[in-house]
Amino acid sequence: MRILLLTDDLWNDKFHTNNVMTNWFEGFPAEFANIYLAPGIPDNKCCRKYYQITDKMMFMSIVTKHRAGRSFECNLDCIPQEDSFPEQENKAFYFFMKRIVTETIRLIRDWIWLSGDYNVDEINQFITDFNPDIIFSVRLASRKMLRFERLISGLTNCPMIAFTGDDEYTLLQLRFSPIYWLRRLCLRKDLRKTIPCYSKYYMLSEKQANLYRQQFHIDTDLLMKCGDFADEFLQKEVHSPIRLVYAGKLYCNRWKTLIRIKDALEKINKNEIQMVLQIYTKDWISKRRRKQLSDGKNSLLMPPADAEKLKEIYQNADIALHVEAFDLKNRWITKYSFSTKIIDCFSSSCAVVAICPADNAGYQYLKGRDAAI
């Protein structure tokens, strides 16, 4: 089988330690090609053929009329050919953008991707040469991805399958920016226009799958991250002090829930250190927030760890944490989310503790299966 992957982001397992695609496809009996809409050099064990389009390429296509896109191949060591080296990420610029991005900047970025000119002939040749059986689009719906999906759908008769892990469509959001609502309404319109291109729509949560099935009358199903589970439970010795581990992003106010845990541990450890929270994240953290999260006694911010190292860390932990925020804005944002960390928590053989709002899809999954505290 030949699978053409459309991705909004870079397929690099060193940057994305929780990478779902490698989890799905490593060892899968298929050949892969990847068209991705981001800067950077891929690094994974599955794919060698790539076509790259970036913000800069799309902007230059507006200014210079030079159409956006380039193809390249990587060798077994994930090193691209010198004659077609991909555009790399300007780390300082993207770090800055991630920190101060506003709805106005997002609107400008939408305009660039909707107005820029793809090198359709090259893209069509890339697809023709690869000759895919299936097109699999892995993304959170955005106007740039939806436009691109419609373009690719028009170039081939292959069935297109889409995947999302978050709420792309509902209006249950607590936002006061008129630009946000303009973008949200345009996104909903674009999604309704693109849905007919899909043969199937996968998502992480049952709640969202049911919603989309009813809303769009499309075949939906669940596609989760996989884990290795022993047939027989082996009891582990509990450490002293007990080790709690949180590994993942701190966005959507998850950091606030972690601070509440740290505050509780201060009371538990008043007379004796009984439990310690270890936090592993690659997110940028301000000095003030770092001080709030880590007091060096009850909770500790640990150095970032790659996927293999995290497996070892989880194996040596006693409690694996899955947390979400409780404020209304972020409750609604993450309502349909099913964190891939849940599967990592299962694989750890630790006790799993979930601290989330009751309407969160991940919480409901765990509660319904009696799979966590």
mmCIF file of C-alpha atoms in Angstrom:
data_model
loop_
_atom_site.group_PDB
_atom_site.id
_atom_site.type_symbol
_atom_site.label_atom_id
_atom_site.label_comp_id
_atom_site.label_asym_id
_atom_site.label_seq_id
_atom_site.Cartn_x
_atom_site.Cartn_y
_atom_site.Cartn_z
ATOM 1 C CA MET A 1 0.000 0.000 0.000
ATOM 2 C CA ARG A 2 1.149 3.553 -0.793
ATOM 3 C CA ILE A 3 -0.038 6.217 1.642
ATOM 4 C CA LEU A 4 0.337 9.933 0.947
ATOM 5 C CA LEU A 5 0.292 11.886 4.218
ATOM 6 C CA LEU A 6 -0.803 15.522 4.307
ATOM 7 C CA THR A 7 0.360 17.202 7.517
ATOM 8 C CA ASP A 8 0.237 20.729 8.860
ATOM 9 C CA ASP A 9 3.349 20.083 10.924
ATOM 10 C CA LEU A 10 6.791 18.579 10.585
ATOM 11 C CA TRP A 11 7.173 14.796 11.040
ATOM 12 C CA ASN A 12 10.167 14.935 13.363
ATOM 13 C CA ASP A 13 10.228 12.578 16.339
ATOM 14 C CA LYS A 14 12.954 14.584 18.100
ATOM 15 C CA PHE A 15 10.791 17.721 18.165
ATOM 16 C CA HIS A 16 7.468 16.001 18.796
ATOM 17 C CA THR A 17 8.205 13.399 21.456
ATOM 18 C CA ASN A 18 4.584 12.266 21.568
ATOM 19 C CA ASN A 19 4.451 11.777 17.807
ATOM 20 C CA VAL A 20 1.325 9.866 16.914
ATOM 21 C CA MET A 21 2.184 9.144 13.277
ATOM 22 C CA THR A 22 5.327 7.170 14.071
ATOM 23 C CA ASN A 23 3.343 5.324 16.729
ATOM 24 C CA TRP A 24 0.798 4.315 14.061
ATOM 25 C CA PHE A 25 3.071 3.643 11.120
ATOM 26 C CA GLU A 26 6.434 2.309 12.338
ATOM 27 C CA GLY A 27 6.555 -1.288 11.103
ATOM 28 C CA PHE A 28 3.349 -0.849 9.078
ATOM 29 C CA PRO A 29 3.611 -2.663 5.703
ATOM 30 C CA ALA A 30 3.283 0.397 3.461
ATOM 31 C CA GLU A 31 5.303 2.992 1.573
ATOM 32 C CA PHE A 32 4.875 6.630 2.632
ATOM 33 C CA ALA A 33 5.242 10.078 1.118
ATOM 34 C CA ASN A 34 4.557 13.277 3.030
ATOM 35 C CA ILE A 35 3.452 16.746 1.922
ATOM 36 C CA TYR A 36 3.872 19.084 4.877
ATOM 37 C CA LEU A 37 3.116 22.792 5.342
ATOM 38 C CA ALA A 38 5.869 23.826 7.746
ATOM 39 C CA PRO A 39 9.596 24.618 7.887
ATOM 40 C CA GLY A 40 12.150 22.144 9.222
ATOM 41 C CA ILE A 41 13.806 18.835 8.396
ATOM 42 C CA PRO A 42 11.851 15.610 8.997
ATOM 43 C CA ASP A 43 13.266 12.908 11.230
ATOM 44 C CA ASN A 44 11.393 9.608 11.489
ATOM 45 C CA LYS A 45 11.856 5.933 10.616
ATOM 46 C CA CYS A 46 8.924 5.630 8.230
ATOM 47 C CA CYS A 47 9.072 8.137 5.371
ATOM 48 C CA ARG A 48 11.741 9.228 2.889
ATOM 49 C CA LYS A 49 9.837 11.175 0.185
ATOM 50 C CA TYR A 50 8.675 14.717 0.950
ATOM 51 C CA TYR A 51 7.154 17.832 -0.536
ATOM 52 C CA GLN A 52 7.446 20.995 1.581
ATOM 53 C CA ILE A 53 5.485 24.271 1.545
ATOM 54 C CA THR A 54 6.098 26.996 4.144
ATOM 55 C CA ASP A 55 4.732 30.391 5.205
ATOM 56 C CA LYS A 56 7.773 32.060 3.641
ATOM 57 C CA MET A 57 7.275 30.264 0.312
ATOM 58 C CA MET A 58 3.602 31.253 0.210
ATOM 59 C CA PHE A 59 4.426 34.876 1.066
ATOM 60 C CA MET A 60 7.128 35.010 -1.625
ATOM 61 C CA SER A 61 4.651 33.586 -4.150
ATOM 62 C CA ILE A 62 2.495 36.683 -3.556
ATOM 63 C CA VAL A 63 5.419 39.132 -3.735
ATOM 64 C CA THR A 64 7.514 37.577 -6.505
ATOM 65 C CA LYS A 65 5.053 35.275 -8.310
ATOM 66 C CA HIS A 66 7.457 32.380 -7.669
ATOM 67 C CA ARG A 67 5.123 29.487 -6.924
ATOM 68 C CA ALA A 68 5.475 27.762 -3.552
ATOM 69 C CA GLY A 69 6.781 24.260 -2.895
ATOM 70 C CA ARG A 70 9.763 21.948 -3.306
ATOM 71 C CA SER A 71 10.263 18.183 -3.239
ATOM 72 C CA PHE A 72 13.158 16.277 -1.690
ATOM 73 C CA GLU A 73 14.129 12.847 -0.434
ATOM 74 C CA CYS A 74 15.974 11.735 2.690
ATOM 75 C CA ASN A 75 18.362 8.824 3.077
ATOM 76 C CA LEU A 76 18.096 6.172 5.817
ATOM 77 C CA ASP A 77 19.763 8.559 8.281
ATOM 78 C CA CYS A 78 17.086 11.217 7.598
ATOM 79 C CA ILE A 79 19.601 13.459 5.777
ATOM 80 C CA PRO A 80 18.051 15.300 2.794
ATOM 81 C CA GLN A 81 19.659 15.402 -0.647
ATOM 82 C CA GLU A 82 21.891 18.460 -0.979
ATOM 83 C CA ASP A 83 20.359 19.662 -4.254
ATOM 84 C CA SER A 84 16.876 20.043 -2.756
ATOM 85 C CA PHE A 85 17.478 20.894 0.895
ATOM 86 C CA PRO A 86 14.234 21.781 2.735
ATOM 87 C CA GLU A 87 13.643 25.192 4.256
ATOM 88 C CA GLN A 88 14.656 25.036 7.900
ATOM 89 C CA GLU A 89 12.869 26.624 10.816
ATOM 90 C CA ASN A 90 13.980 30.066 11.922
ATOM 91 C CA LYS A 91 13.918 29.109 15.596
ATOM 92 C CA ALA A 92 14.051 32.653 16.959
ATOM 93 C CA PHE A 93 11.174 33.780 14.708
ATOM 94 C CA TYR A 94 8.922 30.801 15.443
ATOM 95 C CA PHE A 95 9.699 30.965 19.158
ATOM 96 C CA PHE A 96 8.656 34.637 19.064
ATOM 97 C CA MET A 97 5.487 33.845 17.080
ATOM 98 C CA LYS A 98 4.398 31.085 19.469
ATOM 99 C CA ARG A 99 4.765 33.417 22.440
ATOM 100 C CA ILE A 100 3.023 36.570 21.184
ATOM 101 C CA VAL A 101 0.679 35.280 18.483
ATOM 102 C CA THR A 102 -2.617 37.184 18.329
ATOM 103 C CA GLU A 103 -5.838 36.754 16.374
ATOM 104 C CA THR A 104 -4.698 39.567 14.053
ATOM 105 C CA ILE A 105 -1.467 37.711 13.248
ATOM 106 C CA ARG A 106 -3.451 34.504 12.694
ATOM 107 C CA LEU A 107 -5.769 36.390 10.310
ATOM 108 C CA ILE A 108 -2.774 37.708 8.341
ATOM 109 C CA ARG A 109 -1.359 34.182 8.181
ATOM 110 C CA ASP A 110 -4.714 32.900 6.900
ATOM 111 C CA TRP A 111 -4.611 35.532 4.157
ATOM 112 C CA ILE A 112 -1.094 34.496 3.105
ATOM 113 C CA TRP A 113 -2.084 30.819 2.799
ATOM 114 C CA LEU A 114 -5.367 31.590 1.016
ATOM 115 C CA SER A 115 -3.787 34.085 -1.407
ATOM 116 C CA GLY A 116 -0.452 32.396 -2.123
ATOM 117 C CA ASP A 117 0.139 30.363 -5.257
ATOM 118 C CA TYR A 118 1.049 26.666 -4.993
ATOM 119 C CA ASN A 119 3.277 25.063 -7.601
ATOM 120 C CA VAL A 120 0.375 22.858 -8.680
ATOM 121 C CA ASP A 121 2.311 21.273 -11.576
ATOM 122 C CA GLU A 122 5.112 20.111 -9.244
ATOM 123 C CA ILE A 123 2.650 18.884 -6.621
ATOM 124 C CA ASN A 124 0.720 16.977 -9.260
ATOM 125 C CA GLN A 125 3.958 15.422 -10.549
ATOM 126 C CA PHE A 126 4.972 14.438 -6.997
ATOM 127 C CA ILE A 127 1.614 12.722 -6.486
ATOM 128 C CA THR A 128 1.695 11.064 -9.921
ATOM 129 C CA ASP A 129 5.210 9.702 -9.371
ATOM 130 C CA PHE A 130 4.274 8.302 -5.958
ATOM 131 C CA ASN A 131 0.931 6.946 -7.192
ATOM 132 C CA PRO A 132 -0.806 6.698 -3.781
ATOM 133 C CA ASP A 133 -3.615 4.319 -2.891
ATOM 134 C CA ILE A 134 -4.856 6.487 -0.010
ATOM 135 C CA ILE A 135 -4.442 10.119 1.049
ATOM 136 C CA PHE A 136 -4.405 10.550 4.825
ATOM 137 C CA SER A 137 -4.629 14.112 6.156
ATOM 138 C CA VAL A 138 -3.458 14.409 9.775
ATOM 139 C CA ARG A 139 -4.276 17.835 11.180
ATOM 140 C CA LEU A 140 -6.373 20.173 13.240
ATOM 141 C CA ALA A 141 -8.556 21.830 10.607
ATOM 142 C CA SER A 142 -7.308 25.274 9.574
ATOM 143 C CA ARG A 143 -8.205 27.335 6.539
ATOM 144 C CA LYS A 144 -4.786 26.671 5.007
ATOM 145 C CA MET A 145 -5.149 22.883 5.430
ATOM 146 C CA LEU A 146 -8.728 22.817 4.165
ATOM 147 C CA ARG A 147 -7.804 24.762 1.030
ATOM 148 C CA PHE A 148 -4.883 22.413 0.448
ATOM 149 C CA GLU A 149 -7.029 19.303 0.975
ATOM 150 C CA ARG A 150 -9.478 20.531 -1.671
ATOM 151 C CA LEU A 151 -6.576 21.129 -4.057
ATOM 152 C CA ILE A 152 -5.160 17.617 -3.542
ATOM 153 C CA SER A 153 -8.611 16.051 -3.817
ATOM 154 C CA GLY A 154 -8.981 17.693 -7.224
ATOM 155 C CA LEU A 155 -5.662 16.264 -8.466
ATOM 156 C CA THR A 156 -6.378 12.583 -7.764
ATOM 157 C CA ASN A 157 -9.198 10.079 -7.491
ATOM 158 C CA CYS A 158 -7.675 8.460 -4.383
ATOM 159 C CA PRO A 159 -9.908 8.246 -1.307
ATOM 160 C CA MET A 160 -9.014 10.926 1.236
ATOM 161 C CA ILE A 161 -9.212 10.188 4.961
ATOM 162 C CA ALA A 162 -8.981 12.980 7.539
ATOM 163 C CA PHE A 163 -7.917 12.878 11.189
ATOM 164 C CA THR A 164 -8.315 15.443 13.954
ATOM 165 C CA GLY A 165 -7.657 15.423 17.674
ATOM 166 C CA ASP A 166 -9.433 18.612 18.756
ATOM 167 C CA ASP A 167 -12.614 20.644 18.406
ATOM 168 C CA GLU A 168 -12.574 22.329 14.997
ATOM 169 C CA TYR A 169 -16.204 23.221 14.546
ATOM 170 C CA THR A 170 -18.423 23.986 17.543
ATOM 171 C CA LEU A 171 -19.335 27.505 18.627
ATOM 172 C CA LEU A 172 -19.145 26.684 22.339
ATOM 173 C CA GLN A 173 -16.153 28.953 22.918
ATOM 174 C CA LEU A 174 -15.552 31.748 25.429
ATOM 175 C CA ARG A 175 -13.886 34.427 23.310
ATOM 176 C CA PHE A 176 -14.489 38.171 23.023
ATOM 177 C CA SER A 177 -12.359 38.976 19.969
ATOM 178 C CA PRO A 178 -14.442 39.778 16.850
ATOM 179 C CA ILE A 179 -11.486 38.616 14.723
ATOM 180 C CA TYR A 180 -11.561 35.229 16.467
ATOM 181 C CA TRP A 181 -15.262 34.804 15.641
ATOM 182 C CA LEU A 182 -14.714 35.944 12.046
ATOM 183 C CA ARG A 183 -12.003 33.298 11.645
ATOM 184 C CA ARG A 184 -14.112 30.648 13.409
ATOM 185 C CA LEU A 185 -17.140 31.226 11.176
ATOM 186 C CA CYS A 186 -14.967 31.167 8.030
ATOM 187 C CA LEU A 187 -13.346 27.930 9.260
ATOM 188 C CA ARG A 188 -16.756 26.296 9.763
ATOM 189 C CA LYS A 189 -17.785 27.308 6.251
ATOM 190 C CA ASP A 190 -14.544 25.919 4.783
ATOM 191 C CA LEU A 191 -14.896 22.671 6.732
ATOM 192 C CA ARG A 192 -18.447 22.128 5.438
ATOM 193 C CA LYS A 193 -17.132 22.756 1.914
ATOM 194 C CA THR A 194 -14.270 20.253 2.356
ATOM 195 C CA ILE A 195 -16.173 17.417 4.095
ATOM 196 C CA PRO A 196 -17.407 15.918 0.753
ATOM 197 C CA CYS A 197 -13.733 15.232 -0.140
ATOM 198 C CA TYR A 198 -13.420 12.759 2.764
ATOM 199 C CA SER A 199 -14.195 9.061 2.535
ATOM 200 C CA LYS A 200 -13.811 8.763 6.306
ATOM 201 C CA TYR A 201 -13.145 11.055 9.257
ATOM 202 C CA TYR A 202 -11.124 9.763 12.223
ATOM 203 C CA MET A 203 -10.852 11.419 15.621
ATOM 204 C CA LEU A 204 -9.628 10.664 19.119
ATOM 205 C CA SER A 205 -12.838 10.998 21.111
ATOM 206 C CA GLU A 206 -16.107 9.103 20.843
ATOM 207 C CA LYS A 207 -18.044 12.247 21.721
ATOM 208 C CA GLN A 208 -16.598 14.149 18.757
ATOM 209 C CA ALA A 209 -17.043 11.196 16.387
ATOM 210 C CA ASN A 210 -20.752 11.043 17.252
ATOM 211 C CA LEU A 211 -21.124 14.812 16.836
ATOM 212 C CA TYR A 212 -19.511 14.860 13.367
ATOM 213 C CA ARG A 213 -21.476 11.814 12.246
ATOM 214 C CA GLN A 214 -24.734 13.582 13.113
ATOM 215 C CA GLN A 215 -23.635 17.007 11.874
ATOM 216 C CA PHE A 216 -22.090 16.054 8.534
ATOM 217 C CA HIS A 217 -23.614 12.605 7.804
ATOM 218 C CA ILE A 218 -20.121 11.190 7.226
ATOM 219 C CA ASP A 219 -18.541 7.896 8.276
ATOM 220 C CA THR A 220 -16.538 8.586 11.456
ATOM 221 C CA ASP A 221 -14.500 6.355 13.741
ATOM 222 C CA LEU A 222 -11.885 6.405 16.493
ATOM 223 C CA LEU A 223 -8.152 6.241 15.838
ATOM 224 C CA MET A 224 -6.050 6.414 18.978
ATOM 225 C CA LYS A 225 -2.395 6.162 19.815
ATOM 226 C CA CYS A 226 -1.262 2.575 20.439
ATOM 227 C CA GLY A 227 0.580 1.131 23.420
ATOM 228 C CA ASP A 228 2.304 -2.078 24.445
ATOM 229 C CA PHE A 229 0.465 -3.791 27.288
ATOM 230 C CA ALA A 230 1.682 -6.837 29.136
ATOM 231 C CA ASP A 231 -0.700 -9.806 29.268
ATOM 232 C CA GLU A 232 -0.010 -10.175 32.955
ATOM 233 C CA PHE A 233 0.216 -7.431 35.553
ATOM 234 C CA LEU A 234 3.534 -7.332 37.386
ATOM 235 C CA GLN A 235 3.364 -5.594 40.730
ATOM 236 C CA LYS A 236 5.894 -2.806 41.219
ATOM 237 C CA GLU A 237 7.494 -1.649 44.429
ATOM 238 C CA VAL A 238 6.329 1.836 45.397
ATOM 239 C CA HIS A 239 9.111 4.382 45.895
ATOM 240 C CA SER A 240 9.621 6.483 48.980
ATOM 241 C CA PRO A 241 8.806 9.292 48.464
ATOM 242 C CA ILE A 242 6.061 8.390 45.980
ATOM 243 C CA ARG A 243 6.873 9.686 42.478
ATOM 244 C CA LEU A 244 4.183 11.519 40.525
ATOM 245 C CA VAL A 245 5.044 12.245 36.871
ATOM 246 C CA TYR A 246 3.460 14.711 34.469
ATOM 247 C CA ALA A 247 4.864 14.772 30.921
ATOM 248 C CA GLY A 248 3.455 17.045 28.252
ATOM 249 C CA LYS A 249 2.463 20.563 27.339
ATOM 250 C CA LEU A 250 1.418 23.215 29.833
ATOM 251 C CA TYR A 251 -0.949 25.133 27.543
ATOM 252 C CA CYS A 252 -4.697 25.667 28.042
ATOM 253 C CA ASN A 253 -3.927 26.417 31.717
ATOM 254 C CA ARG A 254 -2.813 22.868 32.527
ATOM 255 C CA TRP A 255 -0.013 24.584 34.462
ATOM 256 C CA LYS A 256 -2.634 25.962 36.870
ATOM 257 C CA THR A 257 -3.844 22.458 37.710
ATOM 258 C CA LEU A 258 -0.235 21.386 38.296
ATOM 259 C CA ILE A 259 0.225 24.314 40.698
ATOM 260 C CA ARG A 260 -2.857 23.142 42.629
ATOM 261 C CA ILE A 261 -1.250 19.689 42.884
ATOM 262 C CA LYS A 262 1.983 21.273 44.128
ATOM 263 C CA ASP A 263 -0.011 23.223 46.742
ATOM 264 C CA ALA A 264 -1.648 19.985 47.938
ATOM 265 C CA LEU A 265 1.748 18.278 48.164
ATOM 266 C CA GLU A 266 3.016 21.105 50.403
ATOM 267 C CA LYS A 267 0.359 20.111 52.951
ATOM 268 C CA ILE A 268 0.996 16.379 52.538
ATOM 269 C CA ASN A 269 4.739 16.896 52.973
ATOM 270 C CA LYS A 270 4.512 19.350 55.878
ATOM 271 C CA ASN A 271 6.208 17.035 58.357
ATOM 272 C CA GLU A 272 7.829 14.524 56.017
ATOM 273 C CA ILE A 273 8.429 14.292 52.240
ATOM 274 C CA GLN A 274 5.943 11.598 51.194
ATOM 275 C CA MET A 275 5.171 12.508 47.559
ATOM 276 C CA VAL A 276 7.087 14.443 44.869
ATOM 277 C CA LEU A 277 5.791 15.760 41.532
ATOM 278 C CA GLN A 278 8.172 15.663 38.552
ATOM 279 C CA ILE A 279 7.171 17.769 35.496
ATOM 280 C CA TYR A 280 8.670 17.041 32.061
ATOM 281 C CA THR A 281 7.876 19.535 29.307
ATOM 282 C CA LYS A 282 9.515 21.123 26.270
ATOM 283 C CA ASP A 283 7.386 24.272 26.591
ATOM 284 C CA TRP A 284 9.013 27.646 27.204
ATOM 285 C CA ILE A 285 8.366 28.706 30.805
ATOM 286 C CA SER A 286 8.810 32.220 32.225
ATOM 287 C CA LYS A 287 10.848 32.729 35.396
ATOM 288 C CA ARG A 288 7.705 33.606 37.353
ATOM 289 C CA ARG A 289 5.828 30.501 36.235
ATOM 290 C CA ARG A 290 8.885 28.317 36.743
ATOM 291 C CA LYS A 291 8.990 29.495 40.349
ATOM 292 C CA GLN A 292 5.244 28.742 40.762
ATOM 293 C CA LEU A 293 5.575 25.227 39.331
ATOM 294 C CA SER A 294 8.815 24.135 40.960
ATOM 295 C CA ASP A 295 9.766 24.754 44.564
ATOM 296 C CA GLY A 296 12.626 22.234 44.563
ATOM 297 C CA LYS A 297 10.989 20.179 47.273
ATOM 298 C CA ASN A 298 7.392 19.202 46.526
ATOM 299 C CA SER A 299 7.532 19.665 42.755
ATOM 300 C CA LEU A 300 10.442 19.713 40.322
ATOM 301 C CA LEU A 301 10.757 20.899 36.718
ATOM 302 C CA MET A 302 12.876 18.263 35.026
ATOM 303 C CA PRO A 303 15.006 18.541 31.855
ATOM 304 C CA PRO A 304 13.068 17.837 28.612
ATOM 305 C CA ALA A 305 13.120 14.160 27.604
ATOM 306 C CA ASP A 306 12.681 12.409 24.256
ATOM 307 C CA ALA A 307 10.114 9.654 23.631
ATOM 308 C CA GLU A 308 12.432 6.768 24.571
ATOM 309 C CA LYS A 309 13.586 8.488 27.746
ATOM 310 C CA LEU A 310 9.986 9.239 28.739
ATOM 311 C CA LYS A 311 9.126 5.529 28.564
ATOM 312 C CA GLU A 312 11.890 4.858 31.080
ATOM 313 C CA ILE A 313 10.751 7.759 33.285
ATOM 314 C CA TYR A 314 7.163 6.464 33.339
ATOM 315 C CA GLN A 315 8.374 2.947 34.148
ATOM 316 C CA ASN A 316 10.182 4.310 37.203
ATOM 317 C CA ALA A 317 7.226 6.403 38.376
ATOM 318 C CA ASP A 318 4.461 5.415 40.799
ATOM 319 C CA ILE A 319 1.633 7.690 39.597
ATOM 320 C CA ALA A 320 1.146 8.988 36.040
ATOM 321 C CA LEU A 321 -0.858 12.218 35.848
ATOM 322 C CA HIS A 322 -3.377 13.314 33.235
ATOM 323 C CA VAL A 323 -4.575 16.869 33.895
ATOM 324 C CA GLU A 324 -6.708 19.520 32.206
ATOM 325 C CA ALA A 325 -7.733 23.051 33.190
ATOM 326 C CA PHE A 326 -10.959 23.918 34.999
ATOM 327 C CA ASP A 327 -11.623 27.507 33.829
ATOM 328 C CA LEU A 328 -14.606 27.789 31.478
ATOM 329 C CA LYS A 329 -12.674 29.033 28.430
ATOM 330 C CA ASN A 330 -10.236 26.106 28.429
ATOM 331 C CA ARG A 331 -12.890 23.585 29.494
ATOM 332 C CA TRP A 332 -14.737 24.376 26.282
ATOM 333 C CA ILE A 333 -11.543 24.355 24.181
ATOM 334 C CA THR A 334 -10.547 20.868 25.408
ATOM 335 C CA LYS A 335 -14.053 19.426 25.763
ATOM 336 C CA TYR A 336 -13.622 17.008 22.825
ATOM 337 C CA SER A 337 -9.899 16.412 23.339
ATOM 338 C CA PHE A 338 -8.470 12.994 24.114
ATOM 339 C CA SER A 339 -4.865 13.482 25.150
ATOM 340 C CA THR A 340 -2.381 11.007 23.681
ATOM 341 C CA LYS A 341 -0.739 11.049 27.133
ATOM 342 C CA ILE A 342 -3.573 8.821 28.341
ATOM 343 C CA ILE A 343 -2.163 5.900 26.327
ATOM 344 C CA ASP A 344 1.340 6.690 27.605
ATOM 345 C CA CYS A 345 -0.057 6.588 31.149
ATOM 346 C CA PHE A 346 -1.596 3.157 30.480
ATOM 347 C CA SER A 347 1.676 1.862 29.037
ATOM 348 C CA SER A 348 3.605 3.033 32.106
ATOM 349 C CA SER A 349 2.104 0.330 34.386
ATOM 350 C CA CYS A 350 1.685 3.104 36.991
ATOM 351 C CA ALA A 351 -1.447 4.086 38.798
ATOM 352 C CA VAL A 352 -3.152 6.709 36.612
ATOM 353 C CA VAL A 353 -4.632 9.808 38.245
ATOM 354 C CA ALA A 354 -6.859 12.055 36.091
ATOM 355 C CA ILE A 355 -7.673 15.566 37.311
ATOM 356 C CA CYS A 356 -10.039 17.051 34.737
ATOM 357 C CA PRO A 357 -13.507 18.577 34.346
ATOM 358 C CA ALA A 358 -16.217 15.918 34.214
ATOM 359 C CA ASP A 359 -17.256 16.888 30.662
ATOM 360 C CA ASN A 360 -13.774 16.319 29.193
ATOM 361 C CA ALA A 361 -13.729 13.473 26.630
ATOM 362 C CA GLY A 362 -10.531 11.939 28.036
ATOM 363 C CA TYR A 363 -11.926 12.020 31.569
ATOM 364 C CA GLN A 364 -15.168 10.366 30.442
ATOM 365 C CA TYR A 365 -13.200 7.636 28.650
ATOM 366 C CA LEU A 366 -11.205 6.862 31.801
ATOM 367 C CA LYS A 367 -14.199 7.117 34.124
ATOM 368 C CA GLY A 368 -16.398 4.918 31.927
ATOM 369 C CA ARG A 369 -13.799 2.138 31.891
ATOM 370 C CA ASP A 370 -12.742 2.481 35.538
ATOM 371 C CA ALA A 371 -9.229 3.000 34.187
ATOM 372 C CA ALA A 372 -7.963 5.745 36.498
ATOM 373 C CA ILE A 373 -8.367 7.417 39.850
#
